[in-house]
Amino acid sequence: MYPLKFRPILKERLWGGTKLKDVLGKPITCEITGESWELSTVEGDVSVVANGELSGTSLQQLINDNAEQVLGKSVFERFGTEFPILIKFIDAKQDLSVQLHPNDELAKKRHNSFGKTEMWYIMDADEDANLIVGFNKDVSKEQYSQSLAENTLLELLNYEQVKEGDTFFINTGKIHAIGAGVLLAEIQQTSDVTYRVFDFDRKDKDGNYRELHTELALDAIDYEKKDDFKVLYPKKTDTVNPMVDCPYFKTNFLELTQDLFLDTSKRDSFTIYMCVGGSAVVMNDFGETSISKGETVLVSANTTNILLKTKGSKLLEVTI
């Protein structure tokens, strides 16, 4: 299977803007587009191939027909025919709601879903843009509930100012929010389960407050202050720089000024490339596909080598 691109699945969000179009070239037609889903098998939002002879074929169909070849034997044994990763670009013109995600056990019990561990790579940030990540002190469940009742939750939260290249790992249970002015790449478990706990008293386009998940969140929150979210990674050029290695995905950062050859014969996993700067050509045993900033390519697991041809690019590499 040659390297595959997929049609972006564009999502309108009340907090969205136009950076997906202005910075990444996405074909948005609405000025509140918040997300571009790049790779997904979430029901109702399944990615479709956009390039080559497989154009028009869904990612789910490719996996159903060739699971081990696409996913890798060990990935197939672990996840079956469900693609375990959801890849997005997110543009926050306004602050997102304060939220968190349940772990696997809770998500399975309540929603028959995976939990949602995720990673953010900041691609663009307005001056003084920030994220909310965790609490600024240890908090009890009672203190947290009282802060919601008194509308003082924001006083308990930890704010992180961000710039391009900053990377954050968001464990399940960690309270968080993407701040206004941030454009980022998101890598996460395949799950769309979110517990929204504070939404700045905003109303949707129909004048309604969005649903809060106050009770569901109480047993899912990690109330401890933890400084475990900032990902410090090497930034050497023309090599593979490890970023995150967790049970759900592994990510590397590649800043290339020249071609790079990778032996993937022992990699029992698909490989995803998200281009966060410049452009490149991704080549494998079966063909080649160009990639530029804001695009994503999937390389099947039965690839024995990958050649990245470029004169200048920044790539996030994702495997299982």
mmCIF file of C-alpha atoms in Angstrom:
data_model
loop_
_atom_site.group_PDB
_atom_site.id
_atom_site.type_symbol
_atom_site.label_atom_id
_atom_site.label_comp_id
_atom_site.label_asym_id
_atom_site.label_seq_id
_atom_site.Cartn_x
_atom_site.Cartn_y
_atom_site.Cartn_z
ATOM 1 C CA MET A 1 0.000 0.000 0.000
ATOM 2 C CA TYR A 2 1.488 3.338 -1.050
ATOM 3 C CA PRO A 3 1.496 6.186 1.525
ATOM 4 C CA LEU A 4 -2.101 7.306 1.932
ATOM 5 C CA LYS A 5 -3.655 10.727 2.395
ATOM 6 C CA PHE A 6 -7.240 11.144 3.572
ATOM 7 C CA ARG A 7 -9.924 13.757 3.102
ATOM 8 C CA PRO A 8 -10.091 16.061 6.121
ATOM 9 C CA ILE A 9 -13.246 15.764 8.219
ATOM 10 C CA LEU A 10 -14.007 19.359 9.197
ATOM 11 C CA LYS A 11 -15.864 20.181 12.400
ATOM 12 C CA GLU A 12 -17.618 23.443 13.224
ATOM 13 C CA ARG A 13 -17.144 24.463 16.852
ATOM 14 C CA LEU A 14 -18.397 27.598 18.570
ATOM 15 C CA TRP A 15 -14.802 28.290 19.663
ATOM 16 C CA GLY A 16 -13.283 27.688 16.198
ATOM 17 C CA GLY A 17 -11.786 30.162 13.712
ATOM 18 C CA THR A 18 -10.098 30.302 10.303
ATOM 19 C CA LYS A 19 -6.497 29.222 10.989
ATOM 20 C CA LEU A 20 -7.167 25.751 9.585
ATOM 21 C CA LYS A 21 -7.637 27.518 6.249
ATOM 22 C CA ASP A 22 -5.316 30.494 6.663
ATOM 23 C CA VAL A 23 -2.340 28.581 8.105
ATOM 24 C CA LEU A 24 -2.897 24.960 7.030
ATOM 25 C CA GLY A 25 -4.826 25.380 3.780
ATOM 26 C CA LYS A 26 -7.853 23.318 4.781
ATOM 27 C CA PRO A 27 -10.957 23.759 2.577
ATOM 28 C CA ILE A 28 -13.119 25.264 5.303
ATOM 29 C CA THR A 29 -16.204 27.284 4.395
ATOM 30 C CA CYS A 30 -17.223 28.368 7.905
ATOM 31 C CA GLU A 31 -15.514 30.907 10.137
ATOM 32 C CA ILE A 32 -15.982 28.775 13.254
ATOM 33 C CA THR A 33 -14.213 25.630 12.048
ATOM 34 C CA GLY A 34 -12.416 24.217 15.072
ATOM 35 C CA GLU A 35 -11.149 20.785 14.057
ATOM 36 C CA SER A 36 -9.833 18.886 11.069
ATOM 37 C CA TRP A 37 -9.952 15.156 11.719
ATOM 38 C CA GLU A 38 -7.127 13.665 9.662
ATOM 39 C CA LEU A 39 -7.332 9.972 10.519
ATOM 40 C CA SER A 40 -10.424 8.512 12.137
ATOM 41 C CA THR A 41 -12.568 5.407 12.345
ATOM 42 C CA VAL A 42 -14.969 6.959 14.867
ATOM 43 C CA GLU A 43 -18.487 5.890 13.897
ATOM 44 C CA GLY A 44 -20.011 8.506 11.616
ATOM 45 C CA ASP A 45 -16.617 10.115 10.984
ATOM 46 C CA VAL A 46 -14.575 7.528 9.098
ATOM 47 C CA SER A 47 -11.682 8.831 7.004
ATOM 48 C CA VAL A 48 -11.701 8.278 3.224
ATOM 49 C CA VAL A 49 -8.588 7.975 1.037
ATOM 50 C CA ALA A 50 -7.924 11.088 -1.059
ATOM 51 C CA ASN A 51 -5.007 10.007 -3.279
ATOM 52 C CA GLY A 52 -4.108 7.308 -5.794
ATOM 53 C CA GLU A 53 -5.949 4.233 -6.966
ATOM 54 C CA LEU A 54 -7.511 3.634 -3.539
ATOM 55 C CA SER A 55 -9.137 7.080 -3.571
ATOM 56 C CA GLY A 56 -12.676 6.880 -2.201
ATOM 57 C CA THR A 57 -11.986 3.819 -0.023
ATOM 58 C CA SER A 58 -12.630 4.229 3.685
ATOM 59 C CA LEU A 59 -9.915 3.604 6.243
ATOM 60 C CA GLN A 60 -12.224 1.108 7.960
ATOM 61 C CA GLN A 61 -12.641 -0.859 4.729
ATOM 62 C CA LEU A 62 -8.870 -0.983 4.215
ATOM 63 C CA ILE A 63 -8.438 -2.363 7.720
ATOM 64 C CA ASN A 64 -11.303 -4.851 7.371
ATOM 65 C CA ASP A 65 -9.762 -6.196 4.154
ATOM 66 C CA ASN A 66 -6.074 -6.160 5.192
ATOM 67 C CA ALA A 67 -5.919 -5.761 8.964
ATOM 68 C CA GLU A 68 -2.454 -7.144 9.719
ATOM 69 C CA GLN A 69 -0.903 -5.536 6.650
ATOM 70 C CA VAL A 70 -2.305 -2.095 7.510
ATOM 71 C CA LEU A 71 -2.111 -2.135 11.309
ATOM 72 C CA GLY A 72 0.635 -4.627 12.118
ATOM 73 C CA LYS A 73 0.183 -8.064 13.674
ATOM 74 C CA SER A 74 0.621 -6.953 17.296
ATOM 75 C CA VAL A 75 -1.669 -3.942 16.827
ATOM 76 C CA PHE A 76 -4.349 -6.165 15.258
ATOM 77 C CA GLU A 77 -4.054 -8.671 18.113
ATOM 78 C CA ARG A 78 -4.537 -5.860 20.623
ATOM 79 C CA PHE A 79 -7.220 -3.731 18.967
ATOM 80 C CA GLY A 80 -8.834 -5.953 16.319
ATOM 81 C CA THR A 81 -10.036 -4.010 13.299
ATOM 82 C CA GLU A 82 -10.465 -0.741 15.216
ATOM 83 C CA PHE A 83 -7.915 1.928 14.307
ATOM 84 C CA PRO A 84 -6.525 2.857 17.742
ATOM 85 C CA ILE A 85 -5.453 6.435 17.001
ATOM 86 C CA LEU A 86 -7.406 9.601 16.199
ATOM 87 C CA ILE A 87 -5.408 12.399 14.542
ATOM 88 C CA LYS A 88 -6.576 16.030 14.465
ATOM 89 C CA PHE A 89 -5.557 19.618 13.871
ATOM 90 C CA ILE A 90 -7.340 22.041 16.227
ATOM 91 C CA ASP A 91 -7.811 25.806 15.902
ATOM 92 C CA ALA A 92 -9.003 27.602 19.043
ATOM 93 C CA LYS A 93 -10.084 31.151 18.272
ATOM 94 C CA GLN A 94 -11.775 31.185 21.676
ATOM 95 C CA ASP A 95 -11.001 29.213 24.832
ATOM 96 C CA LEU A 96 -12.235 25.634 24.754
ATOM 97 C CA SER A 97 -14.297 24.351 27.647
ATOM 98 C CA VAL A 98 -12.517 23.085 30.742
ATOM 99 C CA GLN A 99 -12.746 19.321 30.474
ATOM 100 C CA LEU A 100 -11.184 15.923 31.107
ATOM 101 C CA HIS A 101 -11.387 12.391 29.782
ATOM 102 C CA PRO A 102 -12.034 9.125 31.635
ATOM 103 C CA ASN A 103 -9.530 6.273 31.706
ATOM 104 C CA ASP A 104 -9.997 3.006 29.817
ATOM 105 C CA GLU A 105 -11.733 1.220 32.689
ATOM 106 C CA LEU A 106 -14.278 3.962 33.319
ATOM 107 C CA ALA A 107 -14.849 4.667 29.619
ATOM 108 C CA LYS A 108 -15.444 0.971 28.934
ATOM 109 C CA LYS A 109 -17.887 0.653 31.835
ATOM 110 C CA ARG A 110 -19.869 3.808 31.074
ATOM 111 C CA HIS A 111 -19.562 4.289 27.310
ATOM 112 C CA ASN A 112 -18.190 1.030 25.853
ATOM 113 C CA SER A 113 -15.288 3.125 24.585
ATOM 114 C CA PHE A 114 -11.557 3.561 25.015
ATOM 115 C CA GLY A 115 -10.388 6.262 27.372
ATOM 116 C CA LYS A 116 -8.692 9.296 25.885
ATOM 117 C CA THR A 117 -5.005 9.854 26.488
ATOM 118 C CA GLU A 118 -3.726 12.596 24.180
ATOM 119 C CA MET A 119 -0.745 14.669 23.100
ATOM 120 C CA TRP A 120 -0.616 18.244 21.809
ATOM 121 C CA TYR A 121 2.076 19.808 19.609
ATOM 122 C CA ILE A 122 1.755 23.591 19.345
ATOM 123 C CA MET A 123 1.970 24.701 15.703
ATOM 124 C CA ASP A 124 1.051 28.359 16.115
ATOM 125 C CA ALA A 125 0.168 30.548 19.076
ATOM 126 C CA ASP A 126 -0.864 34.175 19.412
ATOM 127 C CA GLU A 127 1.115 36.300 21.831
ATOM 128 C CA ASP A 128 0.271 35.385 25.456
ATOM 129 C CA ALA A 129 -1.798 32.351 24.349
ATOM 130 C CA ASN A 130 -1.983 29.625 26.971
ATOM 131 C CA LEU A 131 -3.342 26.240 27.957
ATOM 132 C CA ILE A 132 -4.983 25.022 31.140
ATOM 133 C CA VAL A 133 -3.273 21.825 32.295
ATOM 134 C CA GLY A 134 -4.069 20.380 35.699
ATOM 135 C CA PHE A 135 -4.540 22.069 39.059
ATOM 136 C CA ASN A 136 -2.196 24.646 40.616
ATOM 137 C CA LYS A 137 -2.347 22.792 43.962
ATOM 138 C CA ASP A 138 -3.667 19.524 45.348
ATOM 139 C CA VAL A 139 -7.448 19.749 45.519
ATOM 140 C CA SER A 140 -10.003 17.564 47.298
ATOM 141 C CA LYS A 141 -13.191 16.440 45.636
ATOM 142 C CA GLU A 142 -15.085 18.646 48.114
ATOM 143 C CA GLN A 143 -12.970 21.726 47.308
ATOM 144 C CA TYR A 144 -13.464 21.111 43.608
ATOM 145 C CA SER A 145 -17.244 20.774 43.990
ATOM 146 C CA GLN A 146 -17.371 23.924 46.098
ATOM 147 C CA SER A 147 -15.419 25.863 43.434
ATOM 148 C CA LEU A 148 -17.980 24.839 40.815
ATOM 149 C CA ALA A 149 -20.826 25.949 43.051
ATOM 150 C CA GLU A 150 -19.141 29.305 43.732
ATOM 151 C CA ASN A 151 -17.955 29.776 40.119
ATOM 152 C CA THR A 152 -14.310 29.951 41.221
ATOM 153 C CA LEU A 153 -12.925 26.872 39.433
ATOM 154 C CA LEU A 154 -10.547 28.930 37.270
ATOM 155 C CA GLU A 155 -8.699 30.014 40.412
ATOM 156 C CA LEU A 156 -7.650 26.395 41.040
ATOM 157 C CA LEU A 157 -6.281 25.714 37.558
ATOM 158 C CA ASN A 158 -2.732 25.770 36.206
ATOM 159 C CA TYR A 159 -2.021 27.992 33.188
ATOM 160 C CA GLU A 160 0.860 27.375 30.782
ATOM 161 C CA GLN A 161 1.916 30.020 28.260
ATOM 162 C CA VAL A 162 2.840 28.364 24.956
ATOM 163 C CA LYS A 163 4.828 28.876 21.771
ATOM 164 C CA GLU A 164 5.441 26.882 18.581
ATOM 165 C CA GLY A 165 7.084 23.531 19.281
ATOM 166 C CA ASP A 166 5.835 23.179 22.847
ATOM 167 C CA THR A 167 4.428 19.716 23.468
ATOM 168 C CA PHE A 168 2.075 18.470 26.172
ATOM 169 C CA PHE A 169 1.009 14.978 27.252
ATOM 170 C CA ILE A 170 -2.482 14.843 28.731
ATOM 171 C CA ASN A 171 -3.184 11.805 30.897
ATOM 172 C CA THR A 172 -6.733 10.628 31.429
ATOM 173 C CA GLY A 173 -8.267 12.370 34.411
ATOM 174 C CA LYS A 174 -6.202 15.542 33.951
ATOM 175 C CA ILE A 175 -8.348 18.650 33.773
ATOM 176 C CA HIS A 176 -7.394 20.798 30.769
ATOM 177 C CA ALA A 177 -8.410 23.328 28.128
ATOM 178 C CA ILE A 178 -6.888 24.736 24.945
ATOM 179 C CA GLY A 179 -6.701 28.509 25.157
ATOM 180 C CA ALA A 180 -7.690 31.128 22.592
ATOM 181 C CA GLY A 181 -5.147 31.742 19.846
ATOM 182 C CA VAL A 182 -3.659 28.229 19.789
ATOM 183 C CA LEU A 183 -3.338 26.022 16.688
ATOM 184 C CA LEU A 184 -2.140 22.526 17.473
ATOM 185 C CA ALA A 185 -1.728 18.960 16.272
ATOM 186 C CA GLU A 186 -3.466 16.398 18.474
ATOM 187 C CA ILE A 187 -2.673 12.702 18.739
ATOM 188 C CA GLN A 188 -5.068 10.677 20.886
ATOM 189 C CA GLN A 189 -6.655 7.328 21.555
ATOM 190 C CA THR A 190 -9.656 6.635 19.371
ATOM 191 C CA SER A 191 -12.347 8.020 21.635
ATOM 192 C CA ASP A 192 -14.748 10.935 21.571
ATOM 193 C CA VAL A 193 -15.653 10.756 25.275
ATOM 194 C CA THR A 194 -15.240 14.136 26.957
ATOM 195 C CA TYR A 195 -16.492 15.358 30.332
ATOM 196 C CA ARG A 196 -17.081 19.116 30.100
ATOM 197 C CA VAL A 197 -17.061 20.766 33.536
ATOM 198 C CA PHE A 198 -16.916 24.522 32.818
ATOM 199 C CA ASP A 199 -17.800 26.431 29.657
ATOM 200 C CA PHE A 200 -17.488 30.137 30.536
ATOM 201 C CA ASP A 201 -21.317 30.422 30.540
ATOM 202 C CA ARG A 202 -21.341 30.398 26.728
ATOM 203 C CA LYS A 203 -24.349 29.634 24.593
ATOM 204 C CA ASP A 204 -24.426 27.785 21.278
ATOM 205 C CA LYS A 205 -25.832 29.169 18.031
ATOM 206 C CA ASP A 206 -29.346 28.269 19.192
ATOM 207 C CA GLY A 207 -28.950 30.199 22.439
ATOM 208 C CA ASN A 208 -28.561 27.114 24.628
ATOM 209 C CA TYR A 209 -25.884 26.378 27.203
ATOM 210 C CA ARG A 210 -23.803 23.343 26.251
ATOM 211 C CA GLU A 211 -24.189 20.255 28.402
ATOM 212 C CA LEU A 212 -21.941 19.920 31.423
ATOM 213 C CA HIS A 213 -20.940 16.526 32.829
ATOM 214 C CA THR A 214 -20.505 17.534 36.455
ATOM 215 C CA GLU A 215 -21.473 14.255 38.112
ATOM 216 C CA LEU A 216 -19.731 11.982 35.602
ATOM 217 C CA ALA A 217 -16.506 13.920 36.067
ATOM 218 C CA LEU A 218 -16.316 13.626 39.854
ATOM 219 C CA ASP A 219 -14.953 10.076 39.880
ATOM 220 C CA ALA A 220 -12.818 10.587 36.756
ATOM 221 C CA ILE A 221 -10.730 13.604 37.840
ATOM 222 C CA ASP A 222 -7.147 13.392 39.091
ATOM 223 C CA TYR A 223 -7.219 15.985 41.899
ATOM 224 C CA GLU A 224 -3.447 15.980 42.540
ATOM 225 C CA LYS A 225 -1.149 18.727 41.281
ATOM 226 C CA LYS A 226 1.304 17.002 38.952
ATOM 227 C CA ASP A 227 4.034 18.474 36.762
ATOM 228 C CA ASP A 228 3.996 15.532 34.369
ATOM 229 C CA PHE A 229 2.544 17.174 31.276
ATOM 230 C CA LYS A 230 5.340 19.153 29.558
ATOM 231 C CA VAL A 231 7.212 16.979 27.046
ATOM 232 C CA LEU A 232 10.910 17.857 26.867
ATOM 233 C CA TYR A 233 12.424 16.349 23.743
ATOM 234 C CA PRO A 234 15.666 16.673 21.757
ATOM 235 C CA LYS A 235 15.536 18.771 18.591
ATOM 236 C CA LYS A 236 18.521 17.496 16.624
ATOM 237 C CA THR A 237 18.167 17.907 12.872
ATOM 238 C CA ASP A 238 18.117 15.047 10.384
ATOM 239 C CA THR A 239 17.419 12.341 12.926
ATOM 240 C CA VAL A 240 14.557 10.818 14.916
ATOM 241 C CA ASN A 241 13.958 12.600 18.246
ATOM 242 C CA PRO A 242 11.811 10.668 20.760
ATOM 243 C CA MET A 243 8.910 12.596 22.289
ATOM 244 C CA VAL A 244 6.219 10.430 23.931
ATOM 245 C CA ASP A 245 6.285 6.684 24.580
ATOM 246 C CA CYS A 246 3.068 5.557 26.263
ATOM 247 C CA PRO A 247 0.941 2.390 26.023
ATOM 248 C CA TYR A 248 -1.322 3.999 23.424
ATOM 249 C CA PHE A 249 1.099 5.642 20.995
ATOM 250 C CA LYS A 250 4.725 6.575 20.420
ATOM 251 C CA THR A 251 5.710 9.886 18.858
ATOM 252 C CA ASN A 252 8.939 11.282 17.425
ATOM 253 C CA PHE A 253 9.947 14.699 16.134
ATOM 254 C CA LEU A 254 11.866 14.982 12.866
ATOM 255 C CA GLU A 255 13.297 18.276 11.653
ATOM 256 C CA LEU A 256 14.879 17.476 8.318
ATOM 257 C CA THR A 257 17.153 19.506 6.070
ATOM 258 C CA GLN A 258 17.913 16.547 3.800
ATOM 259 C CA ASP A 259 16.619 13.100 2.887
ATOM 260 C CA LEU A 260 16.305 10.509 5.664
ATOM 261 C CA PHE A 261 16.108 6.722 5.188
ATOM 262 C CA LEU A 262 14.368 4.617 7.848
ATOM 263 C CA ASP A 263 14.536 0.815 8.109
ATOM 264 C CA THR A 264 11.056 -0.165 9.323
ATOM 265 C CA SER A 265 11.339 -3.919 8.692
ATOM 266 C CA LYS A 266 11.068 -4.661 12.444
ATOM 267 C CA ARG A 267 8.359 -2.053 13.103
ATOM 268 C CA ASP A 268 5.190 -4.073 13.703
ATOM 269 C CA SER A 269 2.949 -1.011 13.390
ATOM 270 C CA PHE A 270 1.595 1.465 10.900
ATOM 271 C CA THR A 271 3.398 4.823 10.746
ATOM 272 C CA ILE A 272 1.701 8.228 10.615
ATOM 273 C CA TYR A 273 3.420 11.431 9.532
ATOM 274 C CA MET A 274 1.894 14.792 10.424
ATOM 275 C CA CYS A 275 3.642 17.645 8.655
ATOM 276 C CA VAL A 276 3.940 20.618 11.006
ATOM 277 C CA GLY A 277 6.321 22.615 8.820
ATOM 278 C CA GLY A 278 7.777 22.656 5.310
ATOM 279 C CA SER A 279 7.173 19.808 2.886
ATOM 280 C CA ALA A 280 8.468 16.353 2.001
ATOM 281 C CA VAL A 281 7.814 13.270 -0.099
ATOM 282 C CA VAL A 282 7.076 10.056 1.802
ATOM 283 C CA MET A 283 8.256 6.970 -0.107
ATOM 284 C CA ASN A 284 7.836 3.297 0.756
ATOM 285 C CA ASP A 285 8.058 -0.066 -1.046
ATOM 286 C CA PHE A 286 4.864 0.619 -2.990
ATOM 287 C CA GLY A 287 4.927 4.281 -4.007
ATOM 288 C CA GLU A 288 5.310 7.858 -2.881
ATOM 289 C CA THR A 289 3.124 10.723 -1.661
ATOM 290 C CA SER A 290 3.903 14.379 -1.101
ATOM 291 C CA ILE A 291 3.139 15.995 2.244
ATOM 292 C CA SER A 292 3.140 19.658 3.257
ATOM 293 C CA LYS A 293 2.316 21.644 6.387
ATOM 294 C CA GLY A 294 -1.108 20.667 7.676
ATOM 295 C CA GLU A 295 -1.220 17.310 5.887
ATOM 296 C CA THR A 296 -1.103 13.772 7.265
ATOM 297 C CA VAL A 297 0.066 10.532 5.638
ATOM 298 C CA LEU A 298 -0.496 6.924 6.738
ATOM 299 C CA VAL A 299 2.103 4.283 5.867
ATOM 300 C CA SER A 300 0.956 0.674 6.233
ATOM 301 C CA ALA A 301 2.701 -1.725 8.617
ATOM 302 C CA ASN A 302 3.887 -4.078 5.857
ATOM 303 C CA THR A 303 6.385 -1.451 4.723
ATOM 304 C CA THR A 304 10.029 -2.514 5.161
ATOM 305 C CA ASN A 305 11.542 0.925 4.675
ATOM 306 C CA ILE A 306 10.561 4.568 4.428
ATOM 307 C CA LEU A 307 12.443 7.319 2.618
ATOM 308 C CA LEU A 308 11.622 10.908 3.535
ATOM 309 C CA LYS A 309 12.756 13.158 0.693
ATOM 310 C CA THR A 310 12.975 16.823 1.645
ATOM 311 C CA LYS A 311 14.970 20.012 1.606
ATOM 312 C CA GLY A 312 13.226 21.256 4.714
ATOM 313 C CA SER A 313 10.394 19.863 6.832
ATOM 314 C CA LYS A 314 9.170 19.277 10.375
ATOM 315 C CA LEU A 315 7.292 16.025 10.926
ATOM 316 C CA LEU A 316 5.596 14.266 13.806
ATOM 317 C CA GLU A 317 5.978 10.494 13.475
ATOM 318 C CA VAL A 318 3.370 8.346 15.230
ATOM 319 C CA THR A 319 3.383 4.569 15.752
ATOM 320 C CA ILE A 320 1.986 2.089 18.255
#
